[in-house]
Short mmCIF file of C-alpha atoms in Angstrom, two decimals:
data_model
loop_
_atom_site.label_atom_id
_atom_site.label_comp_id
_atom_site.label_asym_id
_atom_site.label_seq_id
_atom_site.Cartn_x
_atom_site.Cartn_y
_atom_site.Cartn_z
CA UNK A 72 30.35 -8.51 11.66
CA UNK A 73 29.22 -4.96 12.43
CA UNK A 74 26.74 -4.28 15.00
CA UNK A 75 24.74 -2.40 12.03
CA UNK A 76 25.03 -4.89 9.70
CA UNK A 77 23.77 -7.31 12.25
CA UNK A 78 20.82 -5.49 12.85
CA UNK A 79 19.91 -5.47 9.17
CA UNK A 80 20.37 -8.64 8.96
CA UNK A 81 18.23 -9.72 11.82
CA UNK A 82 15.77 -7.19 10.63
CA UNK A 83 15.39 -8.74 7.01
CA UNK A 84 15.46 -12.55 8.19
CA UNK A 85 13.20 -11.99 11.74
CA UNK A 86 9.17 -13.14 11.47
CA UNK A 87 6.94 -12.02 13.93
CA UNK A 88 4.41 -13.93 16.27
CA UNK A 89 1.52 -14.42 14.65
CA UNK A 90 -0.60 -12.28 16.94
CA UNK A 91 -4.20 -13.46 15.95
CA UNK A 92 -3.42 -12.15 11.77
CA UNK A 93 -5.28 -15.24 10.34
CA UNK A 94 -8.28 -13.54 11.65
CA UNK A 95 -7.49 -10.22 10.25
CA UNK A 96 -6.12 -12.18 6.38
CA UNK A 97 -10.53 -13.33 6.63
CA UNK A 98 -11.59 -10.22 7.32
CA UNK A 99 -9.25 -8.86 4.46
CA UNK A 100 -10.10 -11.27 1.95
CA UNK A 101 -13.97 -10.57 2.30
CA UNK A 102 -13.76 -7.13 1.87
CA UNK A 103 -11.96 -7.70 -1.00
CA UNK A 104 -13.57 -10.43 -2.81
CA UNK A 105 -17.14 -9.56 -2.21
CA UNK A 106 -17.20 -5.58 -4.11
CA UNK A 107 -14.69 -7.95 -6.78
CA UNK A 108 -16.95 -10.74 -7.62
CA UNK A 109 -20.09 -7.94 -7.83
CA UNK A 110 -17.86 -5.98 -10.72
CA UNK A 111 -17.23 -9.02 -12.38
CA UNK A 112 -20.87 -10.25 -11.99
CA UNK A 113 -21.91 -6.51 -13.50
CA UNK A 114 -19.33 -7.43 -16.38
CA UNK A 115 -17.24 -4.22 -15.35
CA UNK A 116 -14.00 -5.02 -14.52
CA UNK A 117 -12.64 -2.41 -15.72
CA UNK A 118 -13.98 -1.21 -12.44
CA UNK A 119 -11.78 -3.02 -10.03
CA UNK A 120 -9.17 -0.91 -9.03
CA UNK A 121 -11.92 1.41 -7.76
CA UNK A 122 -13.63 -1.25 -6.06
CA UNK A 123 -9.87 -2.77 -4.72
CA UNK A 124 -8.81 0.53 -3.36
CA UNK A 125 -11.98 1.27 -1.57
CA UNK A 126 -11.01 -2.04 -0.10
CA UNK A 127 -7.85 -1.25 0.84
CA UNK A 128 -9.73 1.03 3.69
CA UNK A 129 -11.07 -2.57 5.74
CA UNK A 130 -7.13 -3.16 6.57
CA UNK A 131 -6.58 -0.15 8.76
CA UNK A 132 -6.68 -0.53 12.41
CA UNK A 133 -5.73 -4.33 13.17
CA UNK A 134 -4.48 -3.72 16.24
CA UNK A 135 -7.39 -0.81 17.49
CA UNK A 136 -10.11 -0.97 19.67
CA UNK A 137 -13.47 -1.63 17.02
CA UNK A 138 -14.38 1.99 17.57
CA UNK A 139 -11.25 3.66 16.65
CA UNK A 140 -10.51 0.73 13.92
CA UNK A 141 -13.79 2.39 12.37
CA UNK A 142 -13.11 5.80 12.74
CA UNK A 143 -9.56 5.27 11.33
CA UNK A 144 -11.49 3.38 8.62
CA UNK A 145 -13.19 5.74 7.85
CA UNK A 146 -10.86 8.28 7.67
CA UNK A 147 -8.75 6.15 5.14
CA UNK A 148 -11.66 5.73 2.86
CA UNK A 149 -11.76 9.42 2.49
CA UNK A 150 -8.41 9.48 1.78
CA UNK A 151 -7.98 6.89 -0.80
CA UNK A 152 -11.12 7.90 -2.64
CA UNK A 153 -9.64 11.46 -2.62
CA UNK A 154 -6.07 9.87 -4.01
CA UNK A 155 -8.36 8.12 -6.96
CA UNK A 156 -10.74 11.62 -7.39
CA UNK A 157 -7.14 13.42 -7.76
CA UNK A 158 -5.93 10.70 -10.47
CA UNK A 159 -9.07 10.70 -12.06
CA UNK A 160 -8.89 14.25 -12.51
CA UNK A 161 -5.39 14.98 -14.16
CA UNK A 162 -6.29 12.03 -16.73
CA UNK A 163 -9.86 14.11 -17.26
CA UNK A 164 -7.80 17.57 -17.93
CA UNK A 165 -5.24 15.92 -19.72
CA UNK A 166 -2.39 17.21 -17.31
CA UNK A 167 1.09 16.15 -18.21
CA UNK A 168 3.02 13.22 -16.68
CA UNK A 169 5.28 15.07 -15.10
CA UNK A 170 2.82 17.21 -13.53
CA UNK A 171 0.82 13.81 -12.51
CA UNK A 172 4.18 12.65 -10.53
CA UNK A 173 4.47 16.40 -8.99
CA UNK A 174 0.71 16.11 -7.27
CA UNK A 175 1.06 12.04 -6.33
CA UNK A 176 4.05 13.51 -4.23
CA UNK A 177 2.14 16.14 -2.58
CA UNK A 178 -0.51 13.59 -2.22
CA UNK A 179 2.51 11.35 -0.09
CA UNK A 180 3.60 14.19 1.55
CA UNK A 181 0.23 15.33 2.94
CA UNK A 182 -1.41 11.81 3.82
CA UNK A 183 1.78 11.32 5.45
CA UNK A 184 0.55 14.17 7.79
CA UNK A 185 -2.96 12.84 8.34
CA UNK A 186 -1.53 9.50 9.03
CA UNK A 187 1.20 10.45 11.49
CA UNK A 188 -1.12 13.27 13.23
CA UNK A 189 -4.23 9.65 13.16
CA UNK A 190 -1.48 7.28 14.15
CA UNK A 191 -2.52 5.37 11.81
CA UNK A 192 -1.99 1.23 10.91
CA UNK A 193 -0.62 1.24 8.24
CA UNK A 194 0.85 3.87 9.07
CA UNK A 195 2.12 6.39 6.17
CA UNK A 196 0.91 7.15 2.89
CA UNK A 197 1.69 3.97 0.79
CA UNK A 198 -1.97 3.18 0.12
CA UNK A 199 -2.43 6.15 -1.17
CA UNK A 200 0.46 6.76 -3.34
CA UNK A 201 -0.68 3.40 -5.43
CA UNK A 202 -4.45 4.46 -5.62
CA UNK A 203 -3.42 7.92 -6.64
CA UNK A 204 -0.61 6.54 -8.93
CA UNK A 205 -2.74 4.28 -10.72
CA UNK A 206 -5.93 5.63 -11.23
CA UNK A 207 -3.76 8.92 -13.06
CA UNK A 208 -2.31 6.32 -15.06
CA UNK A 209 -6.09 4.77 -16.78
CA UNK A 210 -8.01 5.97 -19.13
CA UNK A 211 -10.68 8.20 -18.10
CA UNK A 212 -14.27 10.66 -18.85
CA UNK A 213 -15.52 13.08 -16.61
CA UNK A 214 -18.27 10.97 -15.89
CA UNK A 215 -15.62 8.35 -14.44
CA UNK A 216 -15.26 10.31 -11.56
CA UNK A 217 -18.76 9.65 -10.16
CA UNK A 218 -17.92 6.19 -10.83
CA UNK A 219 -14.83 6.56 -8.38
CA UNK A 220 -17.40 7.84 -5.66
CA UNK A 221 -19.92 5.06 -6.56
CA UNK A 222 -17.46 1.53 -6.83
CA UNK A 223 -14.89 3.34 -4.17
CA UNK A 224 -17.30 4.40 -1.57
CA UNK A 225 -19.59 1.38 -1.99
CA UNK A 226 -16.64 -1.21 -1.45
CA UNK A 227 -15.34 1.04 1.29
CA UNK A 228 -18.65 1.29 2.75
CA UNK A 229 -19.13 -2.46 2.89
CA UNK A 230 -15.40 -3.11 4.66
CA UNK A 231 -16.36 -0.70 7.03
CA UNK A 232 -19.68 -2.03 7.76
CA UNK A 233 -18.06 -6.07 8.20
CA UNK A 234 -15.92 -4.43 10.53
CA UNK A 235 -18.92 -2.86 12.58
CA UNK A 236 -20.88 -6.11 12.06
CA UNK A 237 -18.09 -7.93 13.76
CA UNK A 238 -17.60 -5.29 16.43
CA UNK A 239 -21.23 -6.23 16.97
CA UNK A 240 -21.02 -10.21 17.10
CA UNK A 241 -18.02 -9.50 19.18
CA UNK A 242 -19.12 -7.22 21.89
CA UNK A 243 -18.78 -8.79 25.33
CA UNK A 244 -16.31 -11.55 24.09
CA UNK A 245 -12.82 -11.63 25.85
CA UNK A 246 -10.60 -10.19 23.10
CA UNK A 247 -7.51 -12.70 22.50
CA UNK A 248 -4.89 -9.12 22.72
CA UNK A 249 -5.69 -6.03 24.65
CA UNK A 250 -6.05 -3.84 21.67
CA UNK A 251 -4.60 -0.68 21.08
CA UNK A 252 -6.16 2.98 21.95
CA UNK A 253 -4.88 5.77 20.25
CA UNK A 254 -5.31 9.72 20.69
CA UNK A 255 -4.22 12.42 18.23
CA UNK A 256 -0.65 13.72 18.25
CA UNK A 257 0.07 17.19 17.28
CA UNK A 258 2.34 17.85 14.09
CA UNK A 259 5.64 19.11 14.88
CA UNK A 260 9.05 18.69 13.32
CA UNK A 261 9.09 15.38 13.42
CA UNK A 262 6.19 15.08 11.19
CA UNK A 263 7.09 18.00 9.06
CA UNK A 264 10.55 16.24 8.09
CA UNK A 265 8.68 12.80 7.35
CA UNK A 266 6.50 14.66 5.14
CA UNK A 267 8.93 16.23 3.23
CA UNK A 268 11.41 13.35 3.25
CA UNK A 269 8.69 10.80 1.41
CA UNK A 270 7.20 14.11 -0.87
CA UNK A 271 10.97 14.39 -1.99
CA UNK A 272 11.68 10.46 -2.35
CA UNK A 273 8.33 10.10 -4.05
CA UNK A 274 9.21 12.80 -6.63
CA UNK A 275 12.41 11.91 -7.43
CA UNK A 276 11.79 8.10 -7.75
CA UNK A 277 8.35 9.40 -9.80
CA UNK A 278 10.14 11.46 -12.49
CA UNK A 279 13.20 8.27 -12.69
CA UNK A 280 10.43 6.01 -13.16
CA UNK A 281 8.85 8.01 -16.16
CA UNK A 282 12.12 8.80 -17.57
CA UNK A 283 13.60 5.39 -17.34
CA UNK A 284 10.74 3.15 -18.04
CA UNK A 285 7.58 5.26 -18.73
CA UNK A 286 4.78 3.44 -17.73
CA UNK A 287 3.86 2.28 -14.91
CA UNK A 288 6.38 5.04 -13.05
CA UNK A 289 4.02 5.05 -10.26
CA UNK A 290 5.38 1.85 -8.80
CA UNK A 291 8.97 3.32 -8.38
CA UNK A 292 6.82 6.11 -6.50
CA UNK A 293 5.09 3.42 -4.48
CA UNK A 294 8.54 2.03 -3.87
CA UNK A 295 10.39 4.97 -2.46
CA UNK A 296 7.73 5.90 -0.20
CA UNK A 297 7.70 1.78 1.60
CA UNK A 298 12.00 2.50 1.55
CA UNK A 299 10.75 5.32 3.30
CA UNK A 300 8.52 4.15 5.98
CA UNK A 301 10.63 3.02 8.65
CA UNK A 302 10.90 4.83 12.04
CA UNK A 303 14.88 4.81 11.99
CA UNK A 304 17.78 4.59 8.70
CA UNK A 305 18.22 0.95 9.93
CA UNK A 306 14.93 0.08 9.67
CA UNK A 307 14.36 2.24 6.09
CA UNK A 308 17.31 0.03 4.73
CA UNK A 309 15.18 -3.44 6.19
CA UNK A 310 11.88 -2.27 4.19
CA UNK A 311 13.77 -1.21 1.01
CA UNK A 312 15.74 -4.64 1.00
CA UNK A 313 12.64 -6.65 2.01
CA UNK A 314 10.98 -4.86 -0.78
CA UNK A 315 13.33 -5.92 -3.41
CA UNK A 316 13.79 -9.43 -2.34
CA UNK A 317 9.92 -10.24 -1.91
CA UNK A 318 9.54 -8.07 -5.38
CA UNK A 319 11.96 -10.13 -6.83
CA UNK A 320 10.48 -13.69 -5.73
CA UNK A 321 6.95 -12.44 -6.46
CA UNK A 322 7.25 -11.30 -10.19
CA UNK A 323 8.11 -14.83 -10.76
CA UNK A 324 5.47 -15.67 -9.09
CA UNK A 325 3.18 -13.29 -11.00
CA UNK A 326 4.45 -14.27 -13.88
CA UNK A 327 3.48 -17.99 -13.18
CA UNK A 328 -0.20 -16.89 -12.45
CA UNK A 329 -0.22 -14.61 -15.54
CA UNK A 330 1.18 -17.33 -18.27
CA UNK A 331 -1.84 -19.58 -16.75
CA UNK A 332 -4.63 -16.73 -18.49
CA UNK A 333 -7.19 -17.77 -16.46
CA UNK A 334 -10.66 -16.66 -16.36
CA UNK A 335 -11.96 -13.66 -14.45
CA UNK A 336 -13.49 -15.00 -12.25
CA UNK A 337 -10.47 -17.62 -10.93
CA UNK A 338 -8.46 -14.49 -11.51
CA UNK A 339 -10.02 -13.25 -8.47
CA UNK A 340 -10.24 -15.93 -6.44
CA UNK A 341 -6.47 -16.20 -6.85
CA UNK A 342 -6.33 -12.22 -5.72
CA UNK A 343 -8.17 -13.03 -3.14
CA UNK A 344 -6.00 -15.38 -1.65
CA UNK A 345 -2.70 -13.14 -2.42
CA UNK A 346 -4.72 -10.55 0.09
CA UNK A 347 -5.10 -13.18 2.72
CA UNK A 348 -1.63 -14.02 2.48
CA UNK A 349 -0.44 -10.38 2.20
CA UNK A 350 -1.69 -10.02 5.83
CA UNK A 351 -0.93 -12.81 7.38
CA UNK A 352 2.73 -11.59 7.08
CA UNK A 353 2.62 -7.93 6.38
CA UNK A 354 3.34 -7.06 10.30
CA UNK A 355 5.82 -9.99 10.40
CA UNK A 356 8.16 -10.06 7.76
CA UNK A 357 8.06 -6.96 4.97
CA UNK A 358 9.78 -9.61 2.81
CA UNK A 359 7.58 -12.43 2.46
CA UNK A 360 4.48 -10.33 2.63
CA UNK A 361 5.80 -8.78 -0.48
CA UNK A 362 5.85 -12.32 -2.37
CA UNK A 363 1.91 -12.09 -1.69
CA UNK A 364 1.83 -7.94 -3.12
CA UNK A 365 3.48 -8.51 -5.89
CA UNK A 366 1.57 -10.74 -7.81
CA UNK A 367 -2.04 -9.00 -6.26
CA UNK A 368 -0.90 -5.84 -7.47
CA UNK A 369 -0.15 -6.63 -10.96
CA UNK A 370 -3.44 -9.01 -11.50
CA UNK A 371 -5.06 -5.60 -10.04
CA UNK A 372 -3.73 -3.81 -13.37
CA UNK A 373 -4.37 -7.01 -15.22
CA UNK A 374 -7.93 -6.96 -14.44
CA UNK A 375 -8.81 -3.49 -15.08
CA UNK A 376 -6.53 -3.05 -18.33
CA UNK A 377 -5.59 -6.33 -19.75
CA UNK A 378 -1.92 -5.77 -20.62
CA UNK A 379 1.52 -7.66 -21.94
CA UNK A 380 2.29 -9.87 -18.81
CA UNK A 381 5.71 -9.60 -19.75
CA UNK A 382 6.00 -5.79 -19.49
CA UNK A 383 4.18 -6.14 -16.44
CA UNK A 384 6.99 -8.02 -15.28
CA UNK A 385 9.57 -6.22 -16.09
CA UNK A 386 8.18 -2.33 -15.62
CA UNK A 387 7.65 -3.82 -11.88
CA UNK A 388 11.08 -4.98 -11.17
CA UNK A 389 13.03 -2.03 -12.86
CA UNK A 390 10.40 0.92 -10.99
CA UNK A 391 10.89 -0.75 -8.05
CA UNK A 392 14.68 -1.27 -7.93
CA UNK A 393 14.51 2.57 -8.95
CA UNK A 394 12.33 3.44 -6.25
CA UNK A 395 13.54 1.42 -3.21
CA UNK A 396 16.93 2.89 -4.62
CA UNK A 397 16.61 6.18 -4.31
CA UNK A 398 14.07 5.95 -1.24
CA UNK A 399 17.41 4.46 0.65
CA UNK A 400 19.34 7.56 -0.57
CA UNK A 401 17.09 10.09 0.48
CA UNK A 402 16.69 8.51 3.83
CA UNK A 403 20.15 8.63 4.29
CA UNK A 404 20.66 12.35 3.33
CA UNK A 405 17.56 13.28 5.60
CA UNK A 406 19.67 11.09 8.09
CA UNK A 407 22.63 13.07 7.82
CA UNK A 408 21.44 16.16 7.30
CA UNK A 409 19.56 15.84 10.91
CA UNK A 410 22.81 14.82 12.26
CA UNK A 411 24.51 18.14 10.87
CA UNK A 412 22.01 19.88 12.64
CA UNK A 413 21.72 18.36 15.95
CA UNK A 414 25.53 16.40 16.61
CA UNK A 415 24.52 15.52 19.75
CA UNK A 416 21.32 13.60 19.19
CA UNK A 417 23.60 11.78 16.64
#
């Protein structure tokens, strides 16, 4: 077994230490559960997507000091709201699907720069691409823009408020691990190359998903962005394979859950449990996390816009395969170009 293959295999099967992930998982579960239960109680499950993406702001900065965490979550909330507004605007103006793919690709590149400069954790533009692509695929009217702001903004505010409340409760408490302090870093050639690579990968994956699958093309873009998220080629290959393998298992879980035809409130509770499971493993083994993330993503779509479960499962598999394949190829091409320009660094 060569060193390269050994590194890839080790990365695929390694599971990192727990590092207090149960506390993060509980906070994430509450941040998602409350907004979803509110829209369910209102009888407006069609708003659940906006509530979910707003809640995702609370997932940022899990290892940071509380002050940095709140700042990062506020910035992420602004980006996620902006992504949803842009995606919704594309539907309102009746933009062609190809134009929607292009705009979401630009969002992927732009948010990659923002996340790099702010040292966001989780890094990259995956959530923003997911939010923009999903909203660009849902029916919308001009008034929907205000709905996105209210529902998504309130959901994000709740999650950030929960973080702030925990900061006040735990003030003076001895931390279980030294929190990370982050300072903004300047943008340079590396950041520009990362943004360009992610943008191109997302664009190619989105167009391929649109041509080959049609519906849910944004899942191909999310798969490409995820596959391009590693710091180097080996890490990107590991992440891509983990996403693909985890998706294969996750769609089986999703098919079983969707086949039960649960009432909405139980579907929400299952989604909350899946969110907690994803947070327990996303920093330890991305493949295991995908077993939770895949059915969670499908349930989010099912809650907002009920669809034939067979179509959902099929599209998720095909789009993920397309996205991971294209993301991995773009990553390899980018690395080859970098070595060609700087042979001494290869």
